[in-house]
Coordinates of C-alpha atoms and ligand atoms in Angstrom, one line a residue:
M455 CA 0.0 -0.1 0.2
M456 CA 1.5 3.3 -0.8
K457 CA 1.3 6.6 1.2
Y458 CA 0.4 8.4 -2.0
K459 CA -2.7 7.9 -4.4
K460 CA -2.2 10.4 -6.8
A461 CA 1.3 11.0 -8.7
L462 CA 2.3 13.2 -11.4
V463 CA 5.3 11.6 -13.4
T464 CA 7.3 13.6 -15.7
G465 CA 9.2 11.8 -18.2
G466 CA 7.0 8.7 -17.9
A467 CA 7.5 7.7 -21.5
G468 CA 11.2 7.6 -20.7
F469 CA 13.6 4.4 -19.8
I470 CA 13.3 4.6 -15.7
G471 CA 10.2 6.9 -16.0
S472 CA 8.0 3.8 -17.9
H473 CA 9.4 1.3 -15.2
L474 CA 8.4 3.4 -12.3
V475 CA 4.8 4.2 -14.1
E476 CA 4.3 0.6 -14.2
E477 CA 5.3 -0.1 -10.6
L478 CA 3.0 2.6 -9.2
L479 CA -0.1 1.4 -11.7
K480 CA 0.6 -1.9 -9.9
N481 CA -0.2 -0.3 -6.7
N482 CA -3.2 1.4 -7.5
V483 CA -2.1 4.9 -7.8
R484 CA -3.4 7.2 -10.4
V485 CA -0.9 8.4 -12.4
L486 CA -0.3 11.6 -14.8
V487 CA 2.8 11.6 -17.1
I488 CA 4.1 14.2 -19.1
D489 CA 6.6 13.6 -21.9
N490 CA 7.7 15.6 -24.8
L491 CA 9.1 12.3 -26.4
L492 CA 12.2 13.9 -26.8
T493 CA 13.8 10.7 -26.4
G494 CA 10.9 8.9 -24.7
K495 CA 8.5 6.5 -26.7
K496 CA 4.7 5.9 -27.0
T497 CA 5.5 2.3 -27.0
N498 CA 6.9 2.2 -23.5
L499 CA 3.6 3.1 -22.4
D500 CA 1.8 1.2 -24.7
R501 CA 0.7 -1.9 -22.4
L502 CA -0.1 0.0 -19.6
E503 CA -3.9 0.9 -18.8
N504 CA -5.8 3.8 -16.8
I505 CA -3.1 6.2 -17.1
D506 CA -3.4 9.9 -18.2
V507 CA -0.9 10.9 -20.6
I508 CA 0.0 14.3 -21.7
Y509 CA 2.5 14.3 -24.7
D510 CA 4.0 18.0 -24.6
D511 CA 6.6 19.7 -23.0
L512 CA 6.1 19.7 -18.8
G513 CA 6.7 23.9 -18.8
S514 CA 4.2 24.6 -21.5
N515 CA 0.9 26.6 -20.0
E516 CA -1.1 23.7 -21.0
S517 CA 0.8 21.2 -19.4
L518 CA 0.8 23.2 -16.2
K519 CA -2.7 24.2 -16.3
E520 CA -3.4 20.4 -16.5
V521 CA -0.7 19.8 -13.5
E522 CA -2.9 22.3 -11.2
K523 CA -6.1 20.8 -12.6
F524 CA -4.8 17.2 -11.5
N525 CA -3.4 18.2 -8.3
P526 CA -1.1 15.3 -7.5
E527 CA 0.1 14.7 -4.1
I528 CA 3.8 13.7 -5.1
C529 CA 5.3 14.6 -8.1
F530 CA 8.0 12.4 -9.6
H531 CA 10.6 14.6 -11.9
L532 CA 12.3 12.1 -14.3
A533 CA 12.1 14.3 -17.6
A534 CA 15.2 15.4 -18.8
Q535 CA 17.4 16.0 -21.8
S536 CA 19.3 12.9 -21.0
S537 CA 22.3 13.1 -23.1
V538 CA 25.3 14.6 -21.5
V539 CA 27.0 14.6 -25.2
I540 CA 24.2 16.9 -26.7
S541 CA 24.0 18.8 -23.5
V542 CA 27.8 19.8 -24.9
E543 CA 26.4 20.2 -28.6
D544 CA 23.5 22.3 -27.6
P545 CA 23.8 23.7 -23.9
L546 CA 20.6 26.1 -24.4
L547 CA 18.0 23.2 -25.5
D548 CA 19.7 21.2 -22.2
F549 CA 19.1 24.4 -20.3
E550 CA 15.6 24.6 -21.2
H551 CA 14.6 20.9 -20.2
N552 CA 16.9 20.6 -17.6
L553 CA 16.7 23.8 -15.5
L554 CA 14.1 26.1 -17.2
Q555 CA 11.0 23.9 -17.4
P556 CA 11.7 22.2 -14.2
I557 CA 11.7 25.6 -12.5
K558 CA 8.3 26.6 -14.0
L559 CA 7.0 23.0 -12.7
I560 CA 7.8 23.5 -9.2
Q561 CA 6.6 27.0 -9.2
T562 CA 3.0 25.6 -10.3
L563 CA 3.7 22.9 -7.9
I564 CA 3.9 24.7 -4.8
S565 CA 0.4 26.1 -5.9
T566 CA -1.0 22.8 -5.6
D567 CA -1.5 19.9 -2.8
C568 CA 1.5 18.5 -3.6
K569 CA 3.7 17.1 -0.5
K570 CA 6.7 15.4 -2.2
F571 CA 8.9 16.3 -5.2
V572 CA 11.4 13.6 -6.2
F573 CA 14.2 14.7 -8.8
S574 CA 16.3 12.2 -10.5
S575 CA 20.0 13.7 -10.2
S576 CA 23.0 12.2 -11.4
G577 CA 25.9 11.1 -9.1
G578 CA 28.2 10.7 -12.3
T579 CA 28.2 14.5 -13.5
I580 CA 27.4 17.2 -10.9
F581 CA 30.6 16.8 -8.9
G582 CA 33.3 16.4 -11.6
E583 CA 35.9 13.7 -10.8
P584 CA 36.0 12.6 -7.2
N585 CA 38.9 12.3 -4.8
V586 CA 37.4 9.9 -2.5
I587 CA 36.2 6.3 -3.8
P588 CA 33.4 5.2 -3.4
T589 CA 32.1 8.8 -3.2
S590 CA 29.4 9.7 -0.5
E591 CA 27.4 12.8 -0.7
E592 CA 29.9 15.0 1.3
D593 CA 33.2 13.6 -0.4
F594 CA 32.6 15.6 -3.6
A595 CA 34.4 18.6 -4.0
G596 CA 34.6 19.2 -7.7
E597 CA 32.4 21.1 -10.4
P598 CA 30.4 19.3 -13.3
V599 CA 32.1 19.5 -16.6
S600 CA 29.1 19.8 -18.8
P601 CA 26.2 21.8 -19.3
Y602 CA 24.1 18.4 -18.1
G603 CA 25.9 18.3 -14.8
I604 CA 25.6 22.2 -14.4
A605 CA 21.6 22.0 -15.1
K606 CA 21.4 18.8 -12.6
K607 CA 23.1 20.7 -10.0
N608 CA 21.8 23.8 -10.2
L609 CA 18.3 22.1 -10.2
N610 CA 19.3 20.8 -7.1
D611 CA 19.8 24.0 -5.6
F612 CA 16.5 25.4 -7.0
I613 CA 14.8 22.6 -5.6
K614 CA 16.3 23.3 -2.1
L615 CA 15.9 27.1 -2.1
M616 CA 12.5 27.2 -3.5
L617 CA 11.1 24.5 -1.2
E618 CA 12.3 25.8 1.9
N619 CA 9.5 27.3 3.2
E620 CA 6.6 25.2 1.5
K621 CA 4.8 22.4 2.6
M622 CA 6.1 20.2 -0.1
S623 CA 9.4 18.1 0.9
Y624 CA 12.1 16.9 -1.5
S625 CA 14.1 13.5 -2.5
I626 CA 17.3 14.6 -4.4
L627 CA 18.6 11.1 -5.8
N628 CA 21.9 10.9 -7.3
L629 CA 21.5 8.1 -9.2
S630 CA 24.7 6.1 -10.8
N631 CA 24.1 4.6 -14.2
V632 CA 21.3 3.0 -14.9
Y633 CA 20.8 0.0 -16.8
G634 CA 18.0 -2.2 -17.8
P635 CA 14.9 -3.0 -20.2
R636 CA 13.8 -0.5 -22.7
Q637 CA 16.9 1.7 -22.5
D638 CA 18.0 3.2 -25.8
P639 CA 20.6 1.0 -27.3
H640 CA 20.6 3.9 -30.1
G641 CA 21.7 6.7 -27.9
E642 CA 25.0 7.7 -26.3
A643 CA 23.8 6.8 -22.5
G644 CA 23.7 3.5 -21.8
V645 CA 26.7 1.9 -22.9
M646 CA 25.2 -1.2 -21.3
S647 CA 22.1 -1.3 -23.8
I648 CA 24.8 -0.2 -26.8
F649 CA 27.1 -3.2 -25.9
T650 CA 24.3 -6.0 -25.3
G651 CA 22.9 -4.8 -28.6
K652 CA 25.9 -4.7 -30.4
M653 CA 27.1 -8.2 -29.3
L654 CA 23.8 -9.8 -30.1
N655 CA 24.1 -8.3 -33.7
N656 CA 27.5 -9.7 -33.9
E657 CA 29.1 -6.6 -33.9
K658 CA 32.2 -5.0 -32.4
P659 CA 31.3 -2.4 -29.0
I660 CA 33.7 0.0 -29.5
I661 CA 35.4 1.2 -26.1
Y662 CA 36.7 4.6 -25.7
G663 CA 40.4 4.8 -24.0
D664 CA 41.9 1.7 -22.4
G665 CA 38.4 0.4 -21.2
N666 CA 39.8 0.8 -17.7
Q667 CA 37.8 3.6 -16.7
T668 CA 35.1 2.7 -14.0
R669 CA 31.3 2.7 -13.3
D670 CA 28.4 2.2 -10.8
Y671 CA 26.1 0.3 -12.8
V672 CA 22.6 -0.2 -10.8
F673 CA 19.7 -2.1 -12.2
V674 CA 16.5 0.0 -13.0
T675 CA 14.0 -2.4 -10.5
D676 CA 16.5 -1.0 -7.6
V677 CA 16.3 2.4 -8.6
V678 CA 12.3 2.3 -9.1
S679 CA 12.4 0.8 -5.6
A680 CA 14.4 3.8 -4.4
L681 CA 12.0 6.1 -6.3
I682 CA 9.3 5.0 -4.3
K683 CA 11.0 4.4 -1.0
S684 CA 12.1 8.0 -1.0
S685 CA 8.9 9.1 -2.2
E686 CA 7.5 7.8 1.2
N687 CA 9.8 9.6 3.5
D688 CA 8.7 13.1 4.8
N689 CA 12.2 14.2 5.1
D690 CA 14.1 16.6 2.8
L691 CA 16.5 13.7 1.1
F692 CA 19.7 14.0 -0.6
L693 CA 21.1 10.5 -1.3
N694 CA 23.2 8.9 -3.6
I695 CA 21.8 5.8 -5.2
G696 CA 23.8 3.2 -6.8
T697 CA 25.4 -0.4 -6.0
G698 CA 28.6 1.2 -4.1
I699 CA 30.7 -1.8 -6.6
E700 CA 32.9 -0.3 -9.3
T701 CA 32.8 -2.1 -12.8
S702 CA 35.3 -1.3 -15.6
V703 CA 34.2 -0.7 -19.4
N704 CA 36.3 -4.0 -19.8
E705 CA 34.7 -6.0 -17.3
L706 CA 31.6 -5.3 -18.2
V707 CA 32.2 -6.2 -22.2
S708 CA 33.6 -9.8 -20.6
L709 CA 30.5 -10.1 -18.5
I710 CA 28.0 -9.2 -21.1
S711 CA 29.9 -11.7 -24.1
V712 CA 29.5 -14.3 -21.7
T713 CA 25.7 -14.0 -21.4
T714 CA 25.2 -13.1 -25.2
S715 CA 27.8 -16.0 -26.3
W716 CA 29.7 -13.0 -28.4
E717 CA 33.0 -14.4 -29.2
G718 CA 35.2 -11.3 -30.2
Q719 CA 37.5 -8.3 -29.3
P720 CA 36.1 -5.0 -29.2
D721 CA 37.3 -1.8 -30.9
Y722 CA 39.7 0.7 -28.5
K723 CA 39.1 4.4 -30.0
P724 CA 41.1 7.5 -28.6
Q725 CA 39.5 8.4 -24.9
R726 CA 36.9 11.1 -24.8
D727 CA 37.1 14.4 -23.5
G728 CA 35.6 15.2 -20.0
E729 CA 35.0 11.7 -19.1
L730 CA 35.6 10.5 -15.7
L731 CA 38.1 7.9 -14.9
R732 CA 36.4 6.5 -12.0
S733 CA 32.8 7.2 -10.9
V734 CA 31.0 4.7 -8.0
L735 CA 28.8 5.9 -5.4
N736 CA 28.9 5.1 -1.5
N737 CA 25.3 4.3 -0.8
E738 CA 25.3 3.9 2.9
K739 CA 23.3 7.0 3.8
A740 CA 20.4 5.4 1.6
K741 CA 20.5 2.3 2.7
K742 CA 20.0 3.7 6.4
S743 CA 17.7 6.3 5.6
L744 CA 15.6 4.5 3.1
D745 CA 16.2 1.1 4.6
W746 CA 16.6 0.0 0.9
E747 CA 19.5 -1.6 -0.9
P748 CA 20.1 -2.6 -4.5
V749 CA 19.0 -6.7 -4.8
Y750 CA 20.3 -7.1 -8.4
N751 CA 24.0 -8.2 -9.2
L752 CA 25.3 -7.4 -12.5
N753 CA 25.0 -10.8 -13.5
E754 CA 21.4 -10.9 -12.7
G755 CA 20.6 -7.9 -14.1
I756 CA 22.4 -8.3 -17.8
E757 CA 20.4 -11.6 -17.8
K758 CA 17.4 -10.0 -17.6
L759 CA 18.6 -7.2 -20.2
V760 CA 19.8 -9.7 -22.8
D761 CA 16.1 -11.6 -22.3
W762 CA 14.5 -8.3 -23.0
F763 CA 16.6 -7.8 -26.0
R764 CA 16.1 -11.5 -27.5
N765 CA 12.3 -11.0 -26.6
S766 CA 11.6 -7.6 -27.9
Ligands
NAD1070 N1 19.7 6.3 -17.1 C1 21.0 6.7 -16.1 O1 21.9 6.4 -16.2 C2 20.8 7.9 -15.2 C3 21.7 8.5 -15.0 C4 21.7 9.6 -13.5 C5 20.1 10.1 -13.5 N2 19.4 9.8 -14.6 C6 18.3 11.3 -14.9 O2 17.3 10.0 -15.2 C7 16.1 10.6 -15.6 C8 15.3 9.5 -16.4 O3 16.4 9.3 -17.4 P1 16.4 8.1 -18.6 O4 17.4 7.3 -18.6 O5 15.1 7.5 -18.3 O6 16.2 8.4 -19.8 P2 15.0 8.9 -21.0 O7 15.7 10.1 -22.1 O8 14.8 7.7 -21.4 O9 13.8 9.7 -20.2 C9 13.7 11.4 -20.3 C10 12.2 11.8 -20.5 O10 11.7 12.9 -20.3 C11 11.4 13.1 -21.4 N3 11.6 15.0 -21.7 C12 12.7 15.5 -22.1 N4 12.4 17.0 -21.5 C13 11.3 16.9 -21.4 C14 10.3 18.0 -21.2 N5 10.9 19.3 -21.0 N6 9.1 18.0 -20.7 C15 8.3 16.6 -20.9 N7 9.6 15.5 -20.8 C16 10.7 15.8 -21.4 C17 11.7 12.2 -22.5 O11 11.2 12.4 -23.7 C18 11.9 11.1 -21.8 O12 11.0 10.4 -22.0 C19 16.6 11.9 -16.6 O13 16.5 13.0 -15.8 C20 18.0 11.4 -16.4 O14 18.7 12.8 -16.3 C21 19.8 9.0 -15.5

């Protein structure tokens, strides 16, 4: 039984958003999705019934009027221009979707009965190269190196400031690298999906640099459970959501190649500018305050991902 019965989900036609919507519906929560289909897909919501969807910018006047009318008890704000590379090529586009429109949304929500604002921020991009590994919420010292990271970091600050004296509390979750079914294998985000797609097509995955760079890969179902658990907590929260386990790109290739039965060698290309060498989040604070922990290990998650590729 969930605490809230009426939820607004921005970005609900996207990868993580569509998994969250599915779980909310299973728990009889009434859901309004707003998604402009920048990267989201209508097919991600195809099988779901009893759901209201607006395919538009969340910051449009029409969408904001619908938000007022819907009067959500909780907002999961997952919408974003979600590509770091695109944010570098087109910072204005990133600013529009990742900062300007969300600020309009928060302003509107303040005028409703909404009690909680849950935001999917980014542990890997808002702080630059970390100096402590695994990195806790307090260990971060650097500055973001992309417009995407700058927007996420600034939105965190806007949320804290704008909700300071309001009846709405917030959960800001710094997600590590999320993977799972429905992540777009054609995009730049989601190395796991890109590699799996390539290997199943018997193509070579491309590794930029020597492949020793590390990331913290967390399965989407674990992220959904963190989003939901954090939504039921009335405190203001700022939490890292990851596994605390560091995996190199080379290790990832060998794990996926076992599950896909791919036999070959990846293509190595020069390292890309601005790419962090190591990124792994300390999740102890989330474990304590949410009574949450990731339950999928990498092998289980990869198996689920490969099954999905094979059946879709
Ligand atoms: N996938 C990851 O590894 C990861 C890591 C850290 C943070 N995040 C964050 O989690 C959230 C979900 O990411 P995802 O991986 O599901 O990406 P995604 O691209 O699949 O989902 C983002 C969704 O937002 C929609 N959208 C973009 N701008 C919008 C706007 N102005 N109005 C309405 N809809 C809009 C897109 O169409 C898309 O459906 C994003 O905020 C992303 O930045 C993701």
